CSV table of C-alpha atoms and ligand atoms in Angstrom, one decimal:
chain,number,residue,atom,x,y,z
S,1,MET,CA,0.1,-0.2,0.0
S,2,THR,CA,1.0,3.3,-0.7
S,3,PRO,CA,1.9,5.3,2.1
S,4,LEU,CA,-0.4,7.5,3.8
S,5,ASN,CA,0.4,11.4,4.3
S,6,VAL,CA,-1.9,12.5,7.1
S,7,LEU,CA,-2.9,15.7,8.7
S,8,LEU,CA,-4.1,16.1,12.2
S,9,ILE,CA,-6.2,19.2,13.5
S,10,GLY,CA,-5.6,20.3,16.8
S,11,SER,CA,-2.7,21.2,19.6
S,12,GLY,CA,-3.3,19.9,22.7
S,13,GLY,CA,-2.7,16.8,25.1
S,14,ARG,CA,-5.2,15.0,22.9
S,15,GLU,CA,-4.0,15.5,19.8
S,16,HIS,CA,0.1,14.8,21.2
S,17,ALA,CA,-0.8,11.3,22.3
S,18,LEU,CA,-2.9,11.3,18.9
S,19,ALA,CA,0.5,12.1,17.0
S,20,TRP,CA,2.3,9.7,19.1
S,21,ALA,CA,0.0,7.0,18.4
S,22,ILE,CA,0.1,7.7,14.4
S,23,SER,CA,3.6,8.1,13.9
S,24,ALA,CA,3.8,4.7,15.1
S,25,SER,CA,2.0,3.2,11.9
S,26,PRO,CA,2.7,0.7,9.5
S,27,LEU,CA,0.3,2.7,7.0
S,28,LEU,CA,1.5,6.3,7.4
S,29,GLY,CA,3.7,8.2,5.0
S,30,LYS,CA,4.4,11.6,6.3
S,31,LEU,CA,1.9,13.1,9.2
S,32,PHE,CA,1.5,16.8,9.3
S,33,CYS,CA,-0.3,18.7,12.1
S,34,ALA,CA,-2.3,21.9,12.4
S,35,PRO,CA,-1.4,23.7,14.5
S,36,GLY,CA,0.7,21.3,16.7
S,37,ASN,CA,2.6,22.4,19.8
S,38,PRO,CA,6.4,21.5,20.6
S,39,GLY,CA,5.4,18.3,21.6
S,40,ILE,CA,3.6,17.1,18.7
S,41,ALA,CA,6.3,18.7,16.5
S,42,ARG,CA,8.6,15.6,17.6
S,43,HIS,CA,6.4,13.3,15.7
S,44,ALA,CA,4.7,15.5,12.9
S,45,SER,CA,5.8,18.5,10.9
S,46,CYS,CA,3.4,21.5,12.5
S,47,VAL,CA,1.7,23.7,10.0
S,48,ALA,CA,0.7,27.0,11.2
S,49,ILE,CA,-2.9,26.9,9.2
S,50,ASP,CA,-5.6,28.3,10.3
S,51,ILE,CA,-8.3,25.8,11.1
S,52,ALA,CA,-11.7,27.8,10.9
S,53,ASP,CA,-10.8,28.6,7.1
S,54,HIS,CA,-11.6,25.3,5.4
S,55,ALA,CA,-10.6,26.6,2.3
S,56,ALA,CA,-7.2,26.5,3.5
S,57,VAL,CA,-7.1,23.3,5.0
S,58,VAL,CA,-7.9,21.7,2.1
S,59,ALA,CA,-5.6,23.7,-0.1
S,60,PHE,CA,-3.2,22.5,2.4
S,61,CYS,CA,-4.4,18.9,1.7
S,62,ARG,CA,-3.8,18.7,-2.0
S,63,ASP,CA,-0.7,20.7,-2.1
S,64,ASN,CA,0.3,17.7,0.5
S,65,ALA,CA,-1.0,15.0,-1.3
S,66,ILE,CA,-2.8,14.5,2.4
S,67,GLY,CA,-4.8,11.2,2.3
S,68,PHE,CA,-6.7,11.3,5.6
S,69,VAL,CA,-7.0,14.1,7.7
S,70,VAL,CA,-7.6,13.2,11.4
S,71,VAL,CA,-9.6,16.1,13.7
S,72,GLY,CA,-8.8,16.4,17.5
S,73,PRO,CA,-11.1,19.0,18.7
S,74,GLU,CA,-15.4,19.1,18.8
S,75,ALA,CA,-14.8,23.0,17.7
S,76,PRO,CA,-14.0,22.4,13.8
S,77,LEU,CA,-16.3,19.2,13.7
S,78,VAL,CA,-19.5,21.9,15.0
S,79,ALA,CA,-18.5,24.4,12.4
S,80,GLY,CA,-18.4,21.5,9.6
S,81,ILE,CA,-14.8,20.9,8.7
S,82,ALA,CA,-15.5,17.7,8.0
S,83,ASP,CA,-18.1,18.3,5.5
S,84,ASP,CA,-16.4,20.7,3.6
S,85,LEU,CA,-13.0,18.2,3.7
S,86,ARG,CA,-15.5,15.4,2.2
S,87,ALA,CA,-16.8,17.6,-0.1
S,88,ALA,CA,-13.3,18.4,-1.8
S,89,GLY,CA,-12.8,14.2,-1.6
S,90,ILE,CA,-10.4,14.3,1.3
S,91,LYS,CA,-10.7,11.4,3.6
S,92,VAL,CA,-12.0,12.5,7.1
S,93,PHE,CA,-12.0,11.1,11.0
S,94,GLY,CA,-14.5,12.7,12.5
S,95,PRO,CA,-18.5,13.6,12.3
S,96,SER,CA,-20.5,15.8,9.8
S,97,LYS,CA,-21.7,19.3,11.1
S,98,ALA,CA,-25.2,17.7,11.6
S,99,ALA,CA,-23.8,14.7,13.1
S,100,ALA,CA,-21.7,16.6,15.8
S,101,GLN,CA,-25.0,18.4,17.2
S,102,LEU,CA,-24.7,15.6,19.7
S,103,GLU,CA,-22.2,17.4,21.3
S,104,GLY,CA,-23.1,20.8,20.1
S,105,SER,CA,-26.3,21.1,21.5
S,106,LYS,CA,-27.6,19.8,24.7
S,107,GLY,CA,-30.9,20.0,23.8
S,108,PHE,CA,-30.8,18.2,20.4
S,109,THR,CA,-28.9,15.5,22.3
S,110,LYS,CA,-32.0,15.5,24.9
S,111,ASP,CA,-34.2,15.3,22.0
S,112,PHE,CA,-32.7,12.6,20.4
S,113,CYS,CA,-32.7,10.5,23.7
S,114,ALA,CA,-35.7,10.2,24.1
S,115,GLU,CA,-37.1,9.9,20.7
S,116,PHE,CA,-34.9,6.5,20.9
S,117,ALA,CA,-35.2,5.7,24.2
S,118,ILE,CA,-31.6,6.2,25.1
S,119,PRO,CA,-31.6,6.1,29.1
S,120,THR,CA,-30.6,9.9,30.5
S,121,GLY,CA,-32.3,12.0,33.3
S,122,ALA,CA,-35.5,13.6,32.4
S,123,TYR,CA,-35.4,17.2,31.2
S,124,GLY,CA,-37.4,20.1,29.7
S,125,ARG,CA,-36.1,22.7,27.3
S,126,PHE,CA,-36.5,26.0,27.3
S,127,THR,CA,-36.1,29.5,25.6
S,128,ASP,CA,-38.6,31.1,27.8
S,129,LYS,CA,-37.1,32.3,31.3
S,130,ALA,CA,-40.9,32.2,33.1
S,131,ALA,CA,-41.3,28.8,31.9
S,132,ALA,CA,-38.3,27.4,33.0
S,133,LEU,CA,-38.5,29.1,36.4
S,134,SER,CA,-41.3,27.4,37.3
S,135,TYR,CA,-40.4,24.0,35.8
S,136,ALA,CA,-37.2,24.5,38.1
S,137,ARG,CA,-39.5,25.5,41.2
S,138,ALA,CA,-41.8,22.8,40.2
S,139,LYS,CA,-38.9,19.6,40.7
S,140,GLY,CA,-36.9,21.3,43.4
S,141,ALA,CA,-33.5,20.5,44.2
S,142,PRO,CA,-30.9,19.4,43.7
S,143,ILE,CA,-31.5,19.6,40.1
S,144,VAL,CA,-29.3,20.6,36.7
S,145,ILE,CA,-29.3,23.6,35.0
S,146,LYS,CA,-27.5,23.8,31.6
S,147,ALA,CA,-26.9,26.4,29.1
S,148,ASP,CA,-27.7,25.2,25.2
S,149,GLY,CA,-24.6,25.5,22.8
S,150,LEU,CA,-20.9,24.9,23.7
S,151,ALA,CA,-19.9,26.7,26.5
S,152,ALA,CA,-16.3,24.7,27.3
S,153,GLY,CA,-17.6,23.1,30.0
S,154,LYS,CA,-18.9,26.4,31.4
S,155,GLY,CA,-22.6,26.5,31.2
S,156,VAL,CA,-23.7,23.4,33.6
S,157,THR,CA,-24.8,24.2,36.9
S,158,VAL,CA,-25.6,21.2,39.1
S,159,ALA,CA,-28.0,22.9,41.9
S,160,MET,CA,-28.0,21.7,45.3
S,161,THR,CA,-30.5,24.6,46.0
S,162,LEU,CA,-33.8,26.1,44.4
S,163,ASP,CA,-31.2,29.4,45.1
S,164,GLU,CA,-29.0,28.2,43.2
S,165,ALA,CA,-30.9,27.3,40.2
S,166,ILE,CA,-32.7,30.3,40.1
S,167,ALA,CA,-29.1,32.3,39.7
S,168,ALA,CA,-28.4,29.8,37.0
S,169,ILE,CA,-31.3,30.6,34.8
S,170,ASP,CA,-30.8,34.3,36.0
S,171,ASP,CA,-27.9,34.2,34.0
S,172,ILE,CA,-28.6,32.0,31.0
S,173,PHE,CA,-31.1,34.4,30.4
S,174,ALA,CA,-29.2,37.1,30.7
S,175,GLY,CA,-27.3,35.9,27.9
S,176,GLN,CA,-24.0,35.0,29.8
S,177,PHE,CA,-23.5,31.7,27.4
S,178,GLY,CA,-24.6,33.7,24.1
S,179,ALA,CA,-28.3,32.0,23.1
S,180,ALA,CA,-30.6,32.4,26.0
S,181,GLU,CA,-31.8,28.5,25.9
S,182,CYS,CA,-31.6,26.4,28.6
S,183,VAL,CA,-31.8,22.7,29.3
S,184,ILE,CA,-33.4,21.4,32.6
S,185,GLU,CA,-32.2,18.1,34.1
S,186,GLU,CA,-33.1,15.6,37.0
S,187,PHE,CA,-30.1,15.5,39.0
S,188,LEU,CA,-28.6,11.8,38.5
S,189,ASP,CA,-26.6,10.3,41.2
S,190,GLY,CA,-24.0,7.5,41.0
S,191,GLU,CA,-20.2,7.5,39.9
S,192,GLU,CA,-19.2,9.0,36.8
S,193,ALA,CA,-17.4,7.3,33.8
S,194,SER,CA,-16.3,8.1,30.1
S,195,PHE,CA,-16.6,5.8,27.4
S,196,PHE,CA,-15.6,5.7,24.1
S,197,ALA,CA,-17.1,4.0,20.7
S,198,LEU,CA,-15.9,4.2,17.4
S,199,CYS,CA,-18.7,4.4,14.5
S,200,ASP,CA,-18.7,4.6,11.0
S,201,GLY,CA,-22.2,5.7,10.8
S,202,GLU,CA,-23.5,1.8,10.5
S,203,HIS,CA,-21.3,-0.1,13.0
S,204,ALA,CA,-20.0,0.8,16.3
S,205,VAL,CA,-17.3,-0.6,17.9
S,206,ALA,CA,-16.3,-0.6,22.1
S,207,LEU,CA,-12.9,1.2,23.0
S,208,THR,CA,-12.7,1.5,26.6
S,209,ALA,CA,-13.2,3.3,29.2
S,210,ALA,CA,-11.9,5.8,31.5
S,211,GLN,CA,-12.4,8.4,34.1
S,212,ASP,CA,-10.9,11.7,35.0
S,213,HIS,CA,-10.8,14.2,37.9
S,214,LYS,CA,-12.7,17.4,37.1
S,215,ARG,CA,-12.2,19.5,40.1
S,216,VAL,CA,-8.8,21.6,40.5
S,217,GLY,CA,-7.9,20.0,44.1
S,218,ASP,CA,-6.8,16.8,46.0
S,219,GLY,CA,-9.9,14.9,47.3
S,220,ASP,CA,-11.8,15.8,44.1
S,221,THR,CA,-12.6,19.9,45.7
S,222,GLY,CA,-12.4,23.1,44.6
S,223,PRO,CA,-13.7,24.7,41.1
S,224,ASN,CA,-14.0,22.7,37.7
S,225,THR,CA,-11.8,22.1,35.3
S,226,GLY,CA,-10.8,20.8,31.9
S,227,GLY,CA,-9.7,18.0,33.7
S,228,MET,CA,-6.8,17.2,36.0
S,229,GLY,CA,-5.7,13.4,34.9
S,230,ALA,CA,-7.0,10.6,33.9
S,231,TYR,CA,-6.7,6.8,34.1
S,232,SER,CA,-7.9,4.0,32.4
S,233,PRO,CA,-9.6,1.3,32.2
S,234,ALA,CA,-12.1,2.4,34.8
S,235,PRO,CA,-13.2,-0.2,37.2
S,236,ILE,CA,-17.0,0.8,37.4
S,237,VAL,CA,-17.1,0.0,33.8
S,238,THR,CA,-17.3,-3.3,34.2
S,239,ASP,CA,-17.3,-5.8,31.0
S,240,ALA,CA,-21.4,-6.2,32.5
S,241,VAL,CA,-21.6,-2.3,32.3
S,242,ALA,CA,-19.5,-2.0,29.1
S,243,GLU,CA,-21.9,-4.3,27.8
S,244,ARG,CA,-25.0,-2.5,28.9
S,245,VAL,CA,-23.6,0.9,27.4
S,246,MET,CA,-23.0,-0.7,24.0
S,247,ALA,CA,-26.7,-2.2,23.5
S,248,GLU,CA,-29.0,0.6,25.6
S,249,ILE,CA,-27.0,3.5,24.7
S,250,ILE,CA,-24.2,3.3,21.6
S,251,ARG,CA,-25.7,1.0,19.5
S,252,PRO,CA,-29.5,2.9,19.6
S,253,THR,CA,-27.8,6.1,18.9
S,254,VAL,CA,-26.1,5.1,15.7
S,255,ALA,CA,-28.9,3.7,14.5
S,256,GLY,CA,-31.2,6.7,15.5
S,257,MET,CA,-28.3,8.9,13.7
S,258,ALA,CA,-28.7,6.3,10.6
S,259,LYS,CA,-32.4,6.7,10.6
S,260,ARG,CA,-32.3,10.6,10.6
S,261,GLY,CA,-30.5,10.9,7.4
S,262,THR,CA,-27.4,12.0,9.5
S,263,PRO,CA,-25.1,9.2,10.0
S,264,PHE,CA,-22.6,9.5,12.9
S,265,LYS,CA,-18.8,8.5,11.5
S,266,GLY,CA,-16.1,9.3,14.3
S,267,VAL,CA,-16.0,8.5,18.1
S,268,LEU,CA,-18.4,9.0,20.4
S,269,PHE,CA,-17.4,9.5,23.5
S,270,ALA,CA,-20.4,8.8,26.2
S,271,GLY,CA,-20.2,11.1,29.5
S,272,LEU,CA,-21.8,8.5,31.7
S,273,MET,CA,-23.1,8.3,35.3
S,274,ILE,CA,-23.9,4.9,36.4
S,275,GLY,CA,-25.7,4.2,38.9
S,276,ARG,CA,-28.4,1.8,41.1
S,277,ASN,CA,-30.3,1.2,37.9
S,278,GLY,CA,-27.2,1.3,35.5
S,279,PRO,CA,-25.8,3.8,33.2
S,280,LYS,CA,-27.3,7.1,32.1
S,281,LEU,CA,-26.2,9.4,29.2
S,282,ILE,CA,-25.0,12.8,31.1
S,283,GLU,CA,-23.9,13.8,27.9
S,284,TYR,CA,-21.7,12.9,24.3
S,285,ASN,CA,-18.9,14.1,23.2
S,286,VAL,CA,-18.2,14.0,19.2
S,287,ARG,CA,-14.1,13.4,20.0
S,288,PHE,CA,-11.8,11.8,22.2
S,289,GLY,CA,-11.4,12.9,25.8
S,290,ASP,CA,-8.9,15.5,26.8
S,291,PRO,CA,-6.8,14.0,29.0
S,292,GLU,CA,-8.4,10.1,28.7
S,293,CYS,CA,-7.3,9.7,25.0
S,294,GLN,CA,-3.7,9.9,26.4
S,295,VAL,CA,-4.3,7.5,28.8
S,296,MET,CA,-6.1,5.3,26.1
S,297,MET,CA,-3.6,5.3,23.7
S,298,LEU,CA,-0.5,3.9,26.3
S,299,ARG,CA,-2.7,0.9,26.8
S,300,LEU,CA,-3.9,0.6,23.0
S,301,LYS,CA,-2.2,-2.6,21.5
S,302,ASP,CA,-3.6,-2.1,17.5
S,303,ASP,CA,-2.7,0.4,15.2
S,304,ILE,CA,-4.4,3.3,15.6
S,305,LEU,CA,-4.6,4.8,11.8
S,306,THR,CA,-6.1,1.4,11.0
S,307,LEU,CA,-9.0,2.0,13.3
S,308,LEU,CA,-10.0,5.4,12.5
S,309,LEU,CA,-9.4,4.6,8.2
S,310,ALA,CA,-12.3,2.1,9.1
S,311,SER,CA,-14.3,4.5,11.3
S,312,ALA,CA,-13.7,6.9,7.5
S,313,ASP,CA,-14.2,3.7,5.5
S,314,GLY,CA,-17.5,2.1,7.0
S,315,THR,CA,-15.5,-1.2,7.4
S,316,LEU,CA,-15.6,-1.4,11.4
S,317,ASP,CA,-17.5,-4.6,11.3
S,318,ARG,CA,-13.8,-5.8,10.5
S,319,VAL,CA,-12.2,-4.8,12.7
S,320,SER,CA,-11.3,-5.7,16.6
S,321,VAL,CA,-9.5,-3.7,19.1
S,322,ARG,CA,-7.0,-4.9,21.9
S,323,TRP,CA,-6.2,-3.2,24.8
S,324,ARG,CA,-3.2,-3.8,27.1
S,325,ASN,CA,-4.4,-5.0,30.8
S,326,ASP,CA,-2.4,-2.9,32.4
S,327,THR,CA,-3.7,0.5,33.9
S,328,ALA,CA,-2.4,4.0,32.2
S,329,LEU,CA,-3.0,6.8,34.1
S,330,SER,CA,-2.2,10.4,33.2
S,331,VAL,CA,-1.6,13.8,35.8
S,332,VAL,CA,-1.9,17.1,34.4
S,333,MET,CA,0.5,19.8,35.4
S,334,ALA,CA,-1.2,23.4,35.1
S,335,THR,CA,0.1,27.1,35.7
S,336,LYS,CA,-0.2,28.1,39.2
S,337,GLY,CA,-3.2,30.2,39.4
S,338,TYR,CA,-5.3,27.7,36.8
S,339,PRO,CA,-8.2,27.5,36.2
S,340,GLY,CA,-8.2,31.4,37.6
S,341,SER,CA,-6.1,33.7,36.0
S,342,TYR,CA,-2.1,33.0,35.4
S,343,GLY,CA,0.9,33.9,33.8
S,344,LYS,CA,2.0,32.8,30.8
S,345,GLY,CA,5.8,32.1,29.5
S,346,SER,CA,7.5,30.0,32.7
S,347,GLU,CA,10.3,28.0,31.6
S,348,ILE,CA,10.0,24.4,32.3
S,349,ARG,CA,13.5,21.8,32.2
S,350,ASN,CA,14.4,18.9,32.7
S,351,LEU,CA,11.5,17.5,30.7
S,352,GLU,CA,13.7,14.7,28.4
S,353,ALA,CA,15.0,13.1,31.5
S,354,ALA,CA,11.7,13.2,33.2
S,355,GLY,CA,10.1,11.0,30.7
S,356,ALA,CA,12.9,8.7,30.1
S,357,GLY,CA,11.4,5.1,30.4
S,358,ASP,CA,9.2,2.4,28.5
S,359,ASP,CA,6.3,3.2,30.8
S,360,ILE,CA,6.7,6.8,30.8
S,361,GLU,CA,5.2,9.5,27.8
S,362,ILE,CA,4.8,12.8,28.8
S,363,PHE,CA,2.0,15.0,25.8
S,364,HIS,CA,2.5,18.5,26.3
S,365,ALA,CA,-1.2,20.4,26.3
S,366,GLY,CA,0.2,23.9,26.5
S,367,THR,CA,3.8,24.7,25.8
S,368,ALA,CA,5.7,27.5,23.8
S,369,LEU,CA,9.2,27.4,22.1
S,370,LYS,CA,10.6,31.1,23.0
S,371,ASP,CA,13.9,31.5,22.4
S,372,GLY,CA,14.8,28.0,22.4
S,373,LYS,CA,13.6,27.3,25.3
S,374,LEU,CA,10.3,24.8,26.6
S,375,VAL,CA,8.0,27.4,28.4
S,376,ALA,CA,4.2,27.3,29.6
S,377,ASN,CA,1.9,29.0,27.3
S,378,GLY,CA,-1.5,28.0,28.6
S,379,GLY,CA,-3.7,26.4,32.2
S,380,ARG,CA,-3.0,23.3,31.3
S,381,VAL,CA,0.6,22.7,29.7
S,382,LEU,CA,1.6,19.0,30.4
S,383,ASN,CA,0.0,15.4,30.7
S,384,VAL,CA,2.4,12.9,32.5
S,385,ALA,CA,1.1,9.9,31.8
S,386,ALA,CA,2.2,6.1,32.8
S,387,LEU,CA,1.6,2.5,32.8
S,388,GLY,CA,1.8,0.4,35.5
S,389,LYS,CA,0.6,-3.3,36.3
S,390,ASP,CA,-2.0,-1.7,38.1
S,391,ALA,CA,-3.5,1.9,39.3
S,392,ALA,CA,-1.1,2.3,42.1
S,393,GLN,CA,1.9,1.3,40.3
S,394,ALA,CA,1.2,3.5,37.0
S,395,GLN,CA,0.1,6.1,39.5
S,396,ARG,CA,3.4,6.0,41.9
S,397,ARG,CA,5.6,6.1,38.0
S,398,ALA,CA,3.6,9.3,37.0
S,399,TYR,CA,4.5,11.2,40.3
S,400,GLU,CA,8.1,9.8,40.0
S,401,ALA,CA,8.4,11.6,36.3
S,402,VAL,CA,6.2,14.3,38.1
S,403,ASP,CA,8.9,15.3,40.5
S,404,ARG,CA,12.0,14.9,38.3
S,405,ILE,CA,10.6,17.9,35.8
S,406,ASP,CA,11.8,20.9,37.1
S,407,TRP,CA,8.7,24.0,36.7
S,408,PRO,CA,8.4,26.2,39.5
S,409,ASP,CA,5.6,28.1,38.4
S,410,GLY,CA,3.3,24.6,38.0
S,411,PHE,CA,1.6,22.2,39.9
S,412,CYS,CA,-0.9,19.0,40.1
S,413,ARG,CA,-2.9,17.3,42.1
S,414,ARG,CA,-1.2,14.4,44.3
S,415,ASP,CA,-4.0,11.8,44.0
S,416,ILE,CA,-5.0,11.2,40.3
S,417,GLY,CA,-7.1,7.7,40.6
S,418,TRP,CA,-7.4,7.0,44.1
S,419,ARG,CA,-10.6,5.8,43.6
S,420,ALA,CA,-9.1,3.1,41.4
S,421,ILE,CA,-6.4,2.7,44.5
S,422,GLN,CA,-8.9,2.6,47.0
S,423,GLY,CA,-10.9,0.0,45.5
S,424,ARG,CA,-8.5,-2.5,45.4
F,501,AMP,P1,-21.9,18.0,31.1
F,501,AMP,O1,-21.1,19.4,30.8
F,501,AMP,O2,-23.5,18.4,30.5
F,501,AMP,O3,-21.0,17.1,30.9
F,501,AMP,O4,-21.7,18.3,32.6
F,501,AMP,C1,-20.5,18.7,33.3
F,501,AMP,C2,-20.4,18.0,34.8
F,501,AMP,O5,-21.7,18.5,35.3
F,501,AMP,C3,-20.9,16.5,34.6
F,501,AMP,O6,-19.2,16.1,34.5
F,501,AMP,C4,-21.1,16.3,35.9
F,501,AMP,O7,-20.3,16.0,36.7
F,501,AMP,C5,-22.4,17.4,36.3
F,501,AMP,N1,-23.7,16.7,35.6
F,501,AMP,C6,-24.0,17.4,34.3
F,501,AMP,N2,-25.3,16.6,34.5
F,501,AMP,C7,-25.3,16.1,35.5
F,501,AMP,C8,-26.9,15.3,35.8
F,501,AMP,N3,-27.6,15.3,34.9
F,501,AMP,N4,-26.6,15.1,37.4
F,501,AMP,C9,-25.8,14.6,38.2
F,501,AMP,N5,-24.7,15.8,37.4
F,501,AMP,C10,-24.9,16.2,36.6
F,502,LIG,N1,-11.9,15.4,30.0
F,502,LIG,C1,-13.3,15.6,29.2
F,502,LIG,C2,-13.6,16.0,28.0
F,502,LIG,O1,-12.6,16.0,27.1
F,502,LIG,O2,-14.5,16.6,27.5
């Protein structure tokens, strides 16, 4: 087979993990990444094209004989980059704009779940403030208030009191999150997990599950973040739970999207609440999780490019996916101050030595090169990931690597994976 030139879209830790895995593929010709980061640059040629300019992305693909585009983040998918690439005859991993609504609109997903009997919390959808308030009052707390649309995780309030719920509704209808639309949802009790399945429009293949830690502080305290660490497998997602998720949530979703004429191709990331009555869907994302992807790539035994191509080609019924039994665990190092305000430009030293060893991989999330030095360039900056025979060993290896990194301006949680370790 002719080597395949691949363009990866994105610049975070998820894309670094994808670039690391793709670069090991026997199918690969040249790997490019737009825009990429200094870690990704070890595996790919980083190119400064504006990924919001789809015509520029198409032109780059034509000029560089790109045979396959892998889209990392959700924003370009929701903006229709996969449609524009397909229209230009370029193969792409990721859903169409219409199918990306599963992440782009919470209201869309709730209505979809109702239509296809997919287990999720009861809900109401509102464009009228008075109606939203009276629904919340009638249901009472605890209750969950969500702004519709992509709010980067910020538009969700888990209100433990009615006053909090009312304040959240006020904010949404004051236009704090763009369009004044909200979803009000039943509070689900249980343990959260992230479940991933590859889809090709018709078939779905289970990948694996992971769990992340959203709060900034040890013991899962403090403000929410984009994720401070993750591990895989997720002990709560037993084989029996995974089978139920496929049967009750993932396969009905793939069938429902196909029936509506908007088949879903790409990775479905189901955010689950696993309670006494089994798994319920909290939300869908239409791309790999960040930082879940980082730990999944460490555990994947098979060729990632073969799997992503099967999603694009509609041949997932012919693949199987194997995972290491080991646990992979990743610790996020962030700039002090995150998720509040933080500075940029502090120097990070000794990263290469810290990442040495077969069981360690350090993925860059928000770094930059400045005068030849590696510096922090964001809130979440590094993902220090390790494999171990169990969660305790993976955790110990990850923190040993963290402690070798010389970055006084950085911090991390010290307890990533605590639930998996205590569960043993
Ligand atoms: P979302 O952006 O929809 O994933 O929500 C962000 C976080 O809010 C989730 O990861 C959960 O921790 C929490 N959450 C969302 N919906 C619910 C719900 N119905 N019940 C309990 N917690 C929820
Ligand atoms: N780790 C959660 C996400 O990627 O949205």
